[in-house]
Amino acid sequence: MAEKISLKKLLARKDIRELIVQFEAVSAGGYEIYPDEERGEQPGQGTSLYPCFPVKIYEQTLGWVAGEARGASFLTALLTFFAKEEYEKKALGRETLERYKEINVLYEIAAKLAATLDTADVARLVLAETQRIICSDFIQVMILNEKTGQLDISAASAADKSKSGRFFIDMGIAQQVAFSGRAEIIDSVATDPRLSHRSQTGSLLYAPLKNQDRVIGVIGLSSHIPAKYTSGDLKLLSAIALHAALAIENAKLYEQLREDFINTVRSLAEAIEKRDPYTGDHTRRVMEYSLAIGARLNLSPGQLKKLEMAAVLHDIGKIGVRDSILLKPDRLTDDEFAEIKRHAGLGGEILRHIKPLADILPGIKQHHERFDGKGYPEQLAGEDIHLLARIIAVADAFDAMLTDRPYRKGLPFEKALQELTANAGTQFDPQVVEAFMQVQAEQTEAMRRKEGLL
Amino acid sequence: MSKVLIVDDEPHLRLLLQQALEELEDEGVELLLACDGEEALEQIQTEDPNLVFLDVMMPKQNGFEVCNTVKKVWNQQDTYIIMLTAKGQEFDKQKGMQVGADIYMTKPFDPDLVIQKAREVLGLA
């Protein structure tokens, strides 16, 4: 008996009340109706002089009708009819609500998954949403490792954390589901021959994560109650699995794309290193200084990522500078210097075809601009110069000052710092210099402390 | 005793909301139904519900008109009105504000949210 029907509520309905009044008018007389939700018992002897008829649906007694036999039995039939109708309506309502909740969850899953581009996040999200609609003690999302052919556990969670050790998702069966690509319900862990080594009881539900017939993972649910899962649950889990598989595939592709992209950037950076070994180490140091400054200036993780790429690529334009100038051991003539100055703009030209790098191009093109507007190539000034470029300019100049050149010796560390301060506001953005000074002061402090300890 | 009026021209949605709010009946809340704007106004006048779930797209009078009558013409600020609107059809928030709707929910609505909001409005724990 899933639905509770109240005779009292039925009698409160206007249409039913009127019917009873009309019936009483045309029949012999009055009838007593005893809505009895709690006891379900026949009213005691003496309550009524007339025979009692039970209003019953599906073995549930809702109450009694007493009165002249023929009329009372008719009234009983009428009320039973309404009660049944009410019961069916309620059952339908409950069923509709359940389906509706499922649709709602699927809708939410789809929307959330569409915005998720990280495999682990997808797995966690699928787990959390599944927990909301399918009753389980334990859920596990497993992703097929393409290299090993095995399922790796990507996310797992118990409904009741304190009991998490008591439930399991059998990996052997998960592998079978991954292999067959078919969802599976195991009604009884205790009697399944594949699980005879387990001491637990309960039931399991598995669905493959499939993309166009290719299995990329499995989701598994476990319950301590035997025969817990229905074909409805299986269908629902399969629907979730469909969304999940798509999202995981997307996330994987996105991750691959990002990796490829970062590797492309690395290759580009290496190309210039191979031509001019000085640039190689210089690039690495400029990147490190830049990131330290960026962190000090509280750049977001996304901005820091861009800063890193811009710093790595800031001298890429040197690829376009002739070897006779690029690798010249002596001081450059004015003409040669004019030639080497082109590298900033060249860097921008080389990279302009790569859309994801569009944001960082100014950081490369403008890294030789000066805060006072006397730099190159466009004589930008102040905040018209991109922040990335203002940071790289300080890091670049500082490293260049420290480095020995065949035609001059590098400056001592302290002297180079003084040079930066002296040129803050003219060549450099004073705020960036300030940030760099703070970073250096911190590092010196840390070094001293370390030495003091030794 | 608190009363909640459900207004929607689609029978299954009335049933759905009724079902989502069913547990309130055990706490003495009366659930009323109306299947169009005219009927809704009638019920609001005679029954004075505390909370109304009001579908926007309805024949005869739409939800905006009903809300406007209740909130602006009759000036019944105590009647809490939740507008229901289908996802995809972008809810005209400004219009909702103009006619004085308290909040709006998009369909498919979250049944748990419906009951939670109803409890909040009716002051039930």
XYZ file of C-alpha atoms in Angstrom:
579
model
C 0.000 0.000 0.000
C 2.008 2.911 -1.242
C -0.576 5.679 -1.151
C -2.453 6.807 1.910
C -6.062 7.713 1.249
C -8.060 9.586 3.834
C -11.830 9.137 3.860
C -12.070 12.302 5.896
C -10.436 14.264 3.122
C -12.705 12.652 0.548
C -15.759 13.643 2.565
C -14.461 17.184 2.689
C -14.686 17.383 -1.087
C -17.607 19.532 -2.164
C -18.716 17.311 -5.034
C -18.763 14.187 -2.842
C -20.534 15.968 -0.005
C -23.268 17.087 -2.377
C -23.664 13.603 -3.796
C -24.175 12.161 -0.328
C -26.720 14.816 0.553
C -28.620 14.099 -2.672
C -28.458 10.384 -2.084
C -29.774 10.759 1.439
C -32.625 12.838 0.070
C -33.739 10.237 -2.444
C -33.136 7.181 -0.251
C -34.755 6.048 2.960
C -32.820 8.294 5.299
C -29.596 9.137 7.105
C -26.388 7.194 7.124
C -23.462 7.275 9.474
C -20.003 7.443 7.980
C -17.031 6.688 10.194
C -13.769 7.721 8.620
C -11.251 5.631 10.472
C -7.722 6.261 9.453
C -5.970 5.072 12.560
C -7.728 1.959 13.709
C -9.201 0.507 10.579
C -11.610 -1.288 12.892
C -15.305 -1.731 12.770
C -17.048 0.715 15.105
C -17.868 -0.974 18.394
C -21.219 -2.501 19.287
C -23.723 0.141 20.234
C -22.199 2.861 18.101
C -24.807 2.134 15.508
C -27.972 0.106 15.357
C -27.496 -0.566 11.706
C -25.187 -2.926 9.865
C -21.712 -1.583 9.064
C -20.015 -1.793 5.686
C -16.268 -1.268 5.274
C -14.911 1.160 2.671
C -11.917 -0.825 1.501
C -9.354 -0.397 -1.234
C -6.437 -2.759 -1.783
C -6.897 -4.408 1.622
C -6.822 -1.062 3.395
C -9.912 -0.165 5.391
C -10.572 3.531 5.187
C -13.690 3.631 7.318
C -17.230 2.409 7.679
C -20.718 3.227 6.503
C -23.654 2.334 8.729
C -27.317 2.515 7.886
C -30.140 0.741 6.192
C -28.480 -2.166 4.401
C -29.228 -1.464 0.714
C -28.544 2.227 0.889
C -25.438 1.826 3.030
C -23.950 -0.770 0.731
C -24.581 1.525 -2.241
C -22.949 4.438 -0.429
C -20.028 2.178 0.477
C -19.576 1.254 -3.162
C -19.717 4.904 -4.156
C -17.106 5.958 -1.590
C -14.918 3.001 -2.511
C -15.086 4.136 -6.117
C -13.986 7.656 -5.210
C -11.273 6.357 -2.919
C -9.937 4.179 -5.692
C -9.982 7.070 -8.072
C -8.134 9.172 -5.526
C -5.660 6.363 -4.987
C -4.901 6.085 -8.661
C -4.561 9.800 -9.021
C -2.121 9.870 -6.158
C -0.137 6.953 -7.511
C 0.034 8.685 -10.848
C 1.036 11.922 -9.181
C 3.816 10.204 -7.264
C 5.045 8.454 -10.379
C 4.956 11.707 -12.341
C 6.830 13.481 -9.593
C 9.493 10.770 -9.564
C 9.934 11.014 -13.344
C 9.939 14.750 -13.053
C 12.702 14.667 -10.462
C 14.686 12.423 -12.759
C 14.246 14.758 -15.705
C 15.217 17.634 -13.505
C 18.374 15.875 -12.362
C 19.290 14.857 -15.906
C 18.726 18.398 -17.031
C 20.959 19.728 -14.272
C 23.609 17.103 -14.917
C 23.684 17.942 -18.599
C 23.965 21.661 -17.913
C 26.647 21.271 -15.254
C 28.619 18.738 -17.264
C 28.625 20.976 -20.304
C 30.523 23.524 -18.240
C 33.059 21.042 -16.863
C 36.307 20.450 -18.689
C 38.263 18.459 -16.184
C 37.947 14.658 -16.053
C 38.174 14.476 -12.275
C 35.551 17.212 -11.897
C 33.235 15.358 -14.274
C 33.629 12.159 -12.265
C 32.917 13.937 -8.983
C 29.884 15.698 -10.410
C 28.413 12.490 -11.828
C 28.917 10.853 -8.473
C 27.173 13.600 -6.537
C 24.196 13.824 -8.892
C 23.727 10.065 -9.069
C 23.711 9.917 -5.300
C 20.798 12.329 -5.338
C 18.481 10.199 -7.425
C 19.447 6.572 -7.115
C 19.482 5.133 -3.640
C 22.864 3.627 -2.850
C 25.369 3.146 -0.063
C 28.384 3.483 -2.284
C 29.119 4.804 -5.770
C 32.247 4.598 -7.854
C 33.193 6.104 -11.205
C 35.889 4.210 -13.062
C 37.655 5.355 -16.210
C 39.323 3.053 -18.669
C 43.048 3.622 -18.839
C 43.931 3.435 -22.506
C 47.507 2.397 -21.808
C 46.865 -0.454 -19.388
C 43.374 -1.456 -20.515
C 42.376 -1.460 -16.836
C 39.748 0.593 -15.078
C 41.126 3.318 -12.827
C 38.950 4.577 -9.984
C 38.309 8.206 -10.726
C 35.929 9.061 -7.911
C 34.219 7.106 -5.145
C 31.914 8.081 -2.360
C 29.833 6.497 0.363
C 26.463 7.904 1.377
C 27.397 7.370 5.003
C 31.093 8.148 5.352
C 31.475 6.244 8.607
C 30.489 3.012 6.921
C 32.465 3.489 3.724
C 34.674 0.480 4.403
C 31.715 -1.869 4.400
C 30.690 -1.416 0.785
C 32.433 -2.230 -2.412
C 32.147 -2.124 -6.170
C 33.555 -5.346 -7.546
C 36.243 -4.428 -10.084
C 36.084 -7.820 -11.790
C 32.458 -7.298 -12.713
C 33.186 -3.688 -13.643
C 35.797 -5.002 -16.095
C 33.211 -7.378 -17.547
C 30.750 -4.496 -17.969
C 33.485 -2.451 -19.644
C 34.180 -5.367 -21.955
C 30.571 -6.180 -22.847
C 29.356 -2.600 -22.867
C 26.131 -3.742 -21.207
C 24.675 -2.488 -17.944
C 24.146 -5.091 -15.250
C 22.086 -5.550 -12.096
C 23.249 -8.021 -9.469
C 20.334 -8.706 -7.174
C 22.200 -10.711 -4.640
C 25.902 -10.435 -3.933
C 25.603 -13.478 -1.655
C 24.470 -15.871 -4.373
C 26.357 -14.569 -7.430
C 29.075 -17.148 -8.189
C 31.476 -14.410 -9.323
C 31.237 -12.836 -5.909
C 31.465 -15.954 -3.771
C 34.699 -14.674 -2.221
C 32.836 -11.704 -0.783
C 31.342 -11.892 2.661
C 28.982 -8.950 2.084
C 25.339 -9.102 1.086
C 23.292 -6.667 -0.919
C 23.010 -5.717 -4.551
C 25.000 -3.953 -7.234
C 24.208 -1.893 -10.316
C 26.660 -1.149 -13.112
C 26.400 0.929 -16.274
C 29.075 1.452 -18.905
C 30.114 4.961 -19.920
C 29.847 4.667 -23.663
C 30.641 6.924 -26.559
C 29.416 5.581 -29.856
C 29.809 1.962 -28.759
C 33.239 2.597 -27.335
C 33.396 2.062 -23.590
C 35.441 4.701 -21.791
C 34.505 3.810 -18.238
C 31.999 2.263 -15.850
C 29.858 3.634 -13.062
C 28.966 1.268 -10.237
C 26.475 1.520 -7.352
C 26.191 -0.690 -4.322
C 23.452 -1.163 -1.771
C 23.309 -3.322 1.333
C 19.722 -4.263 0.461
C 19.382 -7.315 -1.816
C 17.375 -6.843 -5.023
C 17.462 -3.068 -4.489
C 17.824 -2.040 -8.123
C 15.058 -2.075 -10.700
C 15.154 -1.832 -14.457
C 13.999 1.761 -13.964
C 17.163 2.497 -11.971
C 19.212 0.849 -14.674
C 17.614 3.001 -17.333
C 18.169 6.138 -15.324
C 21.784 5.290 -14.587
C 22.331 4.583 -18.265
C 20.957 8.020 -19.115
C 23.329 9.630 -16.625
C 26.161 7.495 -17.990
C 25.468 8.784 -21.475
C 25.910 12.397 -20.377
C 28.909 11.477 -18.279
C 30.643 9.666 -21.137
C 30.223 12.647 -23.416
C 31.541 15.034 -20.806
C 34.513 12.818 -19.980
C 35.372 12.482 -23.642
C 35.148 16.255 -24.006
C 37.293 16.829 -20.960
C 39.880 14.370 -22.250
C 39.992 16.030 -25.642
C 40.296 19.408 -24.004
C 43.112 18.210 -21.776
C 44.879 16.716 -24.776
C 44.448 19.940 -26.693
C 45.914 21.955 -23.869
C 48.838 19.623 -23.513
C 49.515 19.771 -27.234
C 49.320 23.513 -27.121
C 51.719 23.856 -24.209
C 54.115 21.486 -25.927
C 53.917 23.558 -29.100
C 54.832 26.629 -27.105
C 57.721 24.702 -25.532
C 58.960 23.654 -28.971
C 58.874 27.232 -30.173
C 60.830 28.381 -27.175
C 63.344 25.618 -27.728
C 63.807 26.641 -31.344
C 65.327 29.935 -30.277
C 67.387 28.269 -27.564
C 68.954 26.007 -30.155
C 70.103 28.997 -32.154
C 71.362 31.077 -29.289
C 72.241 29.118 -26.159
C 72.518 32.365 -24.190
C 68.828 32.972 -24.840
C 67.932 29.534 -23.479
C 69.063 30.062 -19.899
C 68.087 33.683 -20.073
C 64.534 32.718 -21.038
C 64.251 30.369 -18.091
C 65.480 32.996 -15.637
C 63.238 35.719 -17.062
C 60.300 33.371 -16.656
C 61.201 32.704 -13.027
C 61.668 36.380 -12.179
C 58.453 37.282 -13.988
C 56.395 34.703 -12.146
C 57.799 35.847 -8.799
C 56.809 39.426 -9.623
C 53.387 38.316 -10.900
C 52.693 36.378 -7.720
C 53.745 39.385 -5.664
C 51.315 41.544 -7.662
C 48.555 39.037 -6.859
C 47.859 37.994 -10.437
C 45.209 35.285 -10.788
C 46.296 31.721 -11.667
C 45.024 32.339 -15.194
C 47.049 35.527 -15.556
C 50.133 33.806 -14.168
C 49.743 31.079 -16.778
C 49.698 33.761 -19.483
C 52.657 35.524 -17.929
C 54.589 32.262 -17.964
C 53.916 31.722 -21.651
C 54.691 35.310 -22.582
C 57.970 35.153 -20.653
C 58.939 31.842 -22.255
C 58.242 33.281 -25.695
C 59.369 36.880 -25.191
C 62.512 36.522 -27.327
C 61.014 34.210 -29.976
C 61.378 37.005 -32.565
C 65.151 36.560 -32.391
C 64.630 33.610 -34.720
C 64.191 36.230 -37.426
C 67.459 38.024 -36.637
C 70.538 37.171 -38.709
C 73.171 34.979 -37.017
C 75.905 37.503 -37.781
C 74.103 39.917 -35.495
C 72.391 37.576 -33.064
C 75.575 35.672 -32.265
C 78.019 38.545 -32.666
C 80.490 38.463 -29.770
C 81.326 42.160 -30.000
C 79.375 45.272 -29.203
C 76.722 45.981 -31.870
C 76.859 48.936 -34.232
C 73.864 51.265 -34.382
C 72.605 49.586 -37.554
C 72.987 46.168 -36.025
C 71.219 47.314 -32.904
C 68.372 48.619 -35.036
C 68.194 45.170 -36.608
C 68.076 43.334 -33.308
C 65.378 45.711 -32.036
C 63.092 44.185 -34.623
C 62.827 40.989 -32.575
C 60.043 42.323 -30.379
C 57.769 43.043 -33.322
C 58.868 39.866 -35.117
C 57.831 37.822 -32.080
C 54.356 39.270 -32.364
C 54.234 38.527 -36.084
C 55.381 34.935 -35.687
C 52.805 34.158 -33.012
C 49.830 36.121 -34.302
C 48.441 33.043 -36.090
C 47.963 31.195 -32.835
C 44.583 32.229 -31.495
C 44.986 31.084 -27.884
C 48.123 33.226 -27.694
C 46.295 36.394 -28.737
C 46.043 37.520 -25.104
C 49.751 37.306 -24.507
C 50.998 38.880 -27.749
C 51.226 42.365 -26.206
C 53.430 40.876 -23.478
C 55.883 39.807 -26.179
C 55.606 42.717 -28.566
C 55.902 45.360 -25.889
C 58.595 43.960 -23.628
C 61.086 46.618 -24.797
C 58.716 49.532 -24.382
C 59.739 51.982 -21.645
C 57.452 53.414 -18.983
C 58.419 56.943 -20.095
C 57.481 56.212 -23.706
C 61.035 56.132 -25.056
C 61.147 52.407 -25.774
C 60.422 50.403 -28.913
C 58.774 49.428 -31.208
C 55.743 51.684 -30.645
C 56.867 54.150 -27.972
C 53.960 53.256 -25.711
C 54.019 54.747 -22.224
C 52.736 54.019 -18.732
C 49.752 51.726 -18.475
C 49.313 51.694 -22.234
C 52.046 49.090 -22.061
C 50.522 45.717 -21.253
C 51.088 44.585 -17.668
C 52.703 41.352 -18.851
C 55.203 43.391 -20.886
C 55.934 45.750 -17.969
C 56.733 42.744 -15.790
C 58.840 40.978 -18.413
C 60.743 44.207 -19.103
C 61.983 44.350 -15.501
C 62.829 40.646 -15.387
C 64.539 40.808 -18.779
C 66.637 43.878 -17.994
C 67.660 42.595 -14.595
C 68.898 39.294 -16.002
C 70.693 41.043 -18.873
C 72.517 43.317 -16.426
C 73.757 40.366 -14.389
C 75.012 38.416 -17.387
C 78.594 38.552 -18.609
C 78.978 39.469 -22.270
C 82.169 39.055 -24.257
C 82.442 42.826 -24.478
C 81.462 43.630 -20.886
C 81.237 42.045 -17.485
C 77.901 41.577 -15.794
C 76.965 43.875 -12.917
C 77.076 42.626 -9.354
C 73.669 41.681 -7.921
C 73.300 44.684 -5.615
C 74.370 47.076 -8.362
C 71.785 45.651 -10.766
C 69.063 46.138 -8.149
C 70.185 49.754 -7.708
C 69.960 50.236 -11.459
C 66.342 49.001 -11.444
C 65.406 51.396 -8.650
C 67.214 54.245 -10.366
C 65.239 53.637 -13.528
C 61.863 53.062 -11.896
C 59.384 55.515 -13.370
C 61.537 56.178 -16.461
C 62.429 52.846 -18.009
C 60.330 50.671 -15.693
C 56.906 50.647 -14.088
C 57.710 51.673 -10.492
C 55.095 49.299 -9.079
C 56.645 46.344 -10.869
C 60.119 47.353 -9.673
C 58.740 47.691 -6.144
C 57.271 44.190 -6.350
C 60.564 42.820 -7.636
C 62.472 44.523 -4.800
C 60.133 42.958 -2.273
C 60.650 39.536 -3.818
C 64.429 39.999 -3.702
C 64.347 41.295 -0.131
C 62.314 38.268 0.916
C 64.715 35.899 -0.764
C 67.753 37.562 0.789
C 66.029 37.417 4.149
C 65.251 33.743 3.683
C 68.845 33.047 2.660
C 70.213 34.875 5.685
C 67.953 32.975 8.003
C 69.060 29.741 6.434
C 72.703 30.695 6.819
C 72.080 31.777 10.381
C 70.665 28.376 11.133
C 73.587 26.524 9.617
C -4.891 27.499 8.665
C -2.593 28.242 5.734
C -3.735 27.861 2.161
C -1.709 27.320 -0.973
C -3.188 27.867 -4.420
C -1.764 26.088 -7.433
C -2.566 27.700 -10.775
C -1.624 25.956 -13.997
C -3.594 25.103 -17.122
C -1.728 21.846 -17.561
C -3.309 19.065 -15.466
C -0.080 17.141 -15.034
C 1.695 20.168 -13.645
C -1.112 20.798 -11.192
C -0.829 17.183 -10.136
C 2.914 17.500 -9.883
C 2.863 20.573 -7.680
C 0.113 19.044 -5.587
C 2.248 15.961 -5.119
C 5.370 17.974 -4.348
C 3.467 19.884 -1.666
C 1.486 16.904 -0.376
C 3.338 16.602 2.920
C 2.082 20.077 3.869
C -1.456 18.706 4.019
C -0.445 16.634 7.024
C 0.494 19.856 8.752
C -2.906 21.372 8.157
C -2.159 23.311 4.995
C -5.003 23.322 2.485
C -4.064 22.908 -1.169
C -6.332 24.625 -3.692
C -6.291 24.264 -7.454
C -7.175 26.519 -10.349
C -6.757 25.802 -14.036
C -6.853 29.285 -15.504
C -6.443 32.926 -14.613
C -10.116 33.656 -14.024
C -10.540 30.733 -11.708
C -7.359 31.760 -9.920
C -8.712 35.253 -9.210
C -11.978 33.778 -7.979
C -10.180 31.493 -5.574
C -7.873 34.250 -4.366
C -10.899 36.387 -3.609
C -12.908 33.744 -1.800
C -10.182 31.668 -0.155
C -7.461 34.276 0.404
C -4.477 31.880 0.051
C -1.156 32.759 1.691
C 0.881 31.460 -1.209
C 0.139 31.149 -4.933
C 2.109 29.165 -7.479
C 1.189 30.952 -10.675
C 1.918 29.731 -14.182
C 2.741 32.528 -16.613
C 1.452 31.039 -19.865
C -2.274 30.414 -19.479
C -5.414 30.917 -21.522
C -7.953 33.651 -20.684
C -5.820 35.643 -18.265
C -2.116 34.964 -18.124
C -0.039 34.928 -14.954
C 1.155 38.495 -15.334
C -2.418 39.778 -15.502
C -3.503 37.735 -12.506
C -0.502 38.895 -10.499
C -1.124 42.484 -11.467
C -4.738 42.308 -10.341
C -3.818 40.777 -6.985
C -0.802 42.890 -6.175
C -1.577 46.199 -7.843
C -5.356 46.462 -8.190
C -6.395 44.700 -4.984
C -3.154 45.669 -3.300
C -2.877 42.289 -1.588
C 0.786 42.371 -0.607
C 0.359 39.509 1.884
C -0.389 37.064 -0.897
C 3.002 35.621 -1.777
C 3.166 34.921 -5.494
C 5.655 32.558 -7.122
C 5.583 32.790 -10.907
C 6.259 29.611 -12.838
C 7.861 29.850 -16.233
C 9.096 27.271 -18.683
C 12.790 26.962 -19.292
C 13.837 28.204 -22.696
C 11.111 30.794 -22.813
C 13.067 33.598 -21.211
C 11.139 34.953 -18.257
C 10.485 38.631 -18.578
C 11.958 39.596 -15.208
C 11.138 43.225 -15.605
C 7.507 42.471 -16.307
C 7.430 40.134 -13.320
C 8.772 42.937 -11.132
C 6.320 45.433 -12.557
C 3.318 43.289 -11.700
C 4.722 42.660 -8.228
C 5.620 38.945 -8.327
C 7.644 37.918 -5.287
C 9.887 35.389 -6.988
C 9.843 33.165 -10.027
C 10.827 29.558 -10.672
C 11.663 27.899 -13.949
C 10.129 24.621 -15.094
C 11.269 21.907 -14.867
C 11.368 23.080 -11.263
C 13.188 21.264 -8.518
C 10.451 19.641 -6.363
C 12.654 19.900 -3.274
C 13.029 23.608 -3.856
C 9.256 23.997 -4.228
C 8.511 22.452 -0.852
C 11.390 24.287 0.784
C 10.186 27.641 -0.513
C 6.579 26.907 0.462
C 7.647 26.046 4.012
C 9.661 29.225 4.190
C 6.787 31.411 3.021
C 4.248 29.713 5.284
C 6.603 29.879 8.243
C 6.711 26.117 8.725
C 9.919 24.584 10.021
